[in-house]
Each structure stands twice: as structure tokens, then as C-alpha cells.
Coordinates of C-alpha atoms in Angstrom, one line a residue:
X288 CA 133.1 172.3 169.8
X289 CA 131.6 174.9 167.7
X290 CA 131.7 178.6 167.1
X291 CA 128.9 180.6 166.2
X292 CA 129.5 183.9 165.1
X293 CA 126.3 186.4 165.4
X294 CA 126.5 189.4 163.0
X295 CA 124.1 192.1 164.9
X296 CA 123.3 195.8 164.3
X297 CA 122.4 198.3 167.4
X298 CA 125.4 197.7 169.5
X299 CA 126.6 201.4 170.0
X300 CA 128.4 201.1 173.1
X301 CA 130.2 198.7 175.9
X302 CA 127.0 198.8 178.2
X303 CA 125.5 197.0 174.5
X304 CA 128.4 194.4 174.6
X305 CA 128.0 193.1 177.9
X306 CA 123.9 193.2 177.4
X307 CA 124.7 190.8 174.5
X308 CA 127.2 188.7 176.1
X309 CA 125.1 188.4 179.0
X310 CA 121.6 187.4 177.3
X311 CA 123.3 184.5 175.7
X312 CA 125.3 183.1 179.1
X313 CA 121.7 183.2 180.8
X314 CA 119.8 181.1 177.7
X315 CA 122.8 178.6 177.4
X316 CA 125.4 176.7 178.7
X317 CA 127.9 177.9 176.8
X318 CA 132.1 178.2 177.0
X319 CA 132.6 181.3 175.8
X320 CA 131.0 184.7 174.3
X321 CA 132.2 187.8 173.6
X322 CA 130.6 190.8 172.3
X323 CA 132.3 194.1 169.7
X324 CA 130.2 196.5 168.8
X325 CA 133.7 197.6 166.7
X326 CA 133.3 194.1 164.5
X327 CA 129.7 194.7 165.1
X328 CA 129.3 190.7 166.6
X329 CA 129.0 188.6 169.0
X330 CA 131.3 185.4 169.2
X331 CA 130.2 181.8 171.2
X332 CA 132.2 179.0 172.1
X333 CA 129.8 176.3 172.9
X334 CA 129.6 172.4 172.7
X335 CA 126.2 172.3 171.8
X336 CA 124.6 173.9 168.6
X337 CA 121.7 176.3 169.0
X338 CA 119.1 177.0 166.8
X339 CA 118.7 180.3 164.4
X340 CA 115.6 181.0 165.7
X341 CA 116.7 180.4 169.0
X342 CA 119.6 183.1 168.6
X343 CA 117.5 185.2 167.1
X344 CA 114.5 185.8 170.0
X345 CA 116.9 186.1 172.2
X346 CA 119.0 188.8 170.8
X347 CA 115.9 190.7 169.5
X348 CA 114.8 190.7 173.4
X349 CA 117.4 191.8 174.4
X350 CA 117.4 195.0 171.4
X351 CA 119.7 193.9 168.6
X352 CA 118.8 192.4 165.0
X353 CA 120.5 189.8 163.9
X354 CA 122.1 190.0 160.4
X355 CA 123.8 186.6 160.0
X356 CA 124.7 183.7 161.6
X357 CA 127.4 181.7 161.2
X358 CA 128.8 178.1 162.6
X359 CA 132.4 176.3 162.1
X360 CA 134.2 174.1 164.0
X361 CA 135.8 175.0 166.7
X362 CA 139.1 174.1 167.7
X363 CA 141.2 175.5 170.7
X364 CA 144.9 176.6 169.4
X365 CA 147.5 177.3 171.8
X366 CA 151.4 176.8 172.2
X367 CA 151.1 172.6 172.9
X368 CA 148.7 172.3 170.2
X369 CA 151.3 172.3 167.5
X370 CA 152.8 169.1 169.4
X371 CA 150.0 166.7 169.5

């Protein structure tokens, strides 16, 4: 899995998270997303990479510039995890 972290400017509020969170679960299957105007991101959890300009049209649809984007692996951590 892979996490791709979206640095964006314009999110002001919480009606601006969940406008960002949204527009990327209607582009892609994806696992996860979440959206802080605080951190000033957007987080996704997804199997499948998407492109920058990909990201990018979408979030500048939807009002937001994006300032940087930025992939690692993802792995999901939990209390078993340490076992395996």
C-alpha cells in the first residue's frame, strides 16, 4: 500500500476538509483520506499510485493548490503487528 501525502494551501475551514476528502473518494478507489486544514494536507491510503497531475486537476477543481506531493510505503501498524 502506499501513502500519499498532498501538501495544499486554501483550506480555511472543516466545510474545506471534507470538500478535499470528498473530491479524491469520488476520482479513486482509495482506502483512506483524510483532510487538516491545521497540518494544512490531505492524507491517502490507497493500493494503487496516482499520478501528480492527476492529484493535482483534481484538487485545483475542487479550489486548493497543491504545494507538494509526497509517496512512501504504507504499512498498517497496530497492536498484533509487533507479533508477526
Amino acid at each position: 500500500m502506499l501513502k500519499i501525502t498532498l501538501k495544499l494551501e486554501g483550506m480555511m475551514c472543516s466545510m474545506c476538509e471534507a470538500h478535499a476528502s470528498e473530491a479524491i473518494r469520488e476520482a479513486w478507489e482509495i482506502k483512506k483520506v483524510n483532510s487538516s486544514r491545521k497540518n494544512g494536507e490531505t492524507v491517502i491510503i490507497t493500493e494503487n499510485d496516482i499520478s501528480d497531475a492527476e492529484l493535482k486537476d483534481v484538487m485545483e477543481k475542487t479550489g486548493f493548490t497543491v504545494l507538494s506531493i509526497i509517496r512512501e510505503p504504507f504499512e498498517k501498524r497496530g497492536f498484533f503487528s509487533k507479533f508477526r
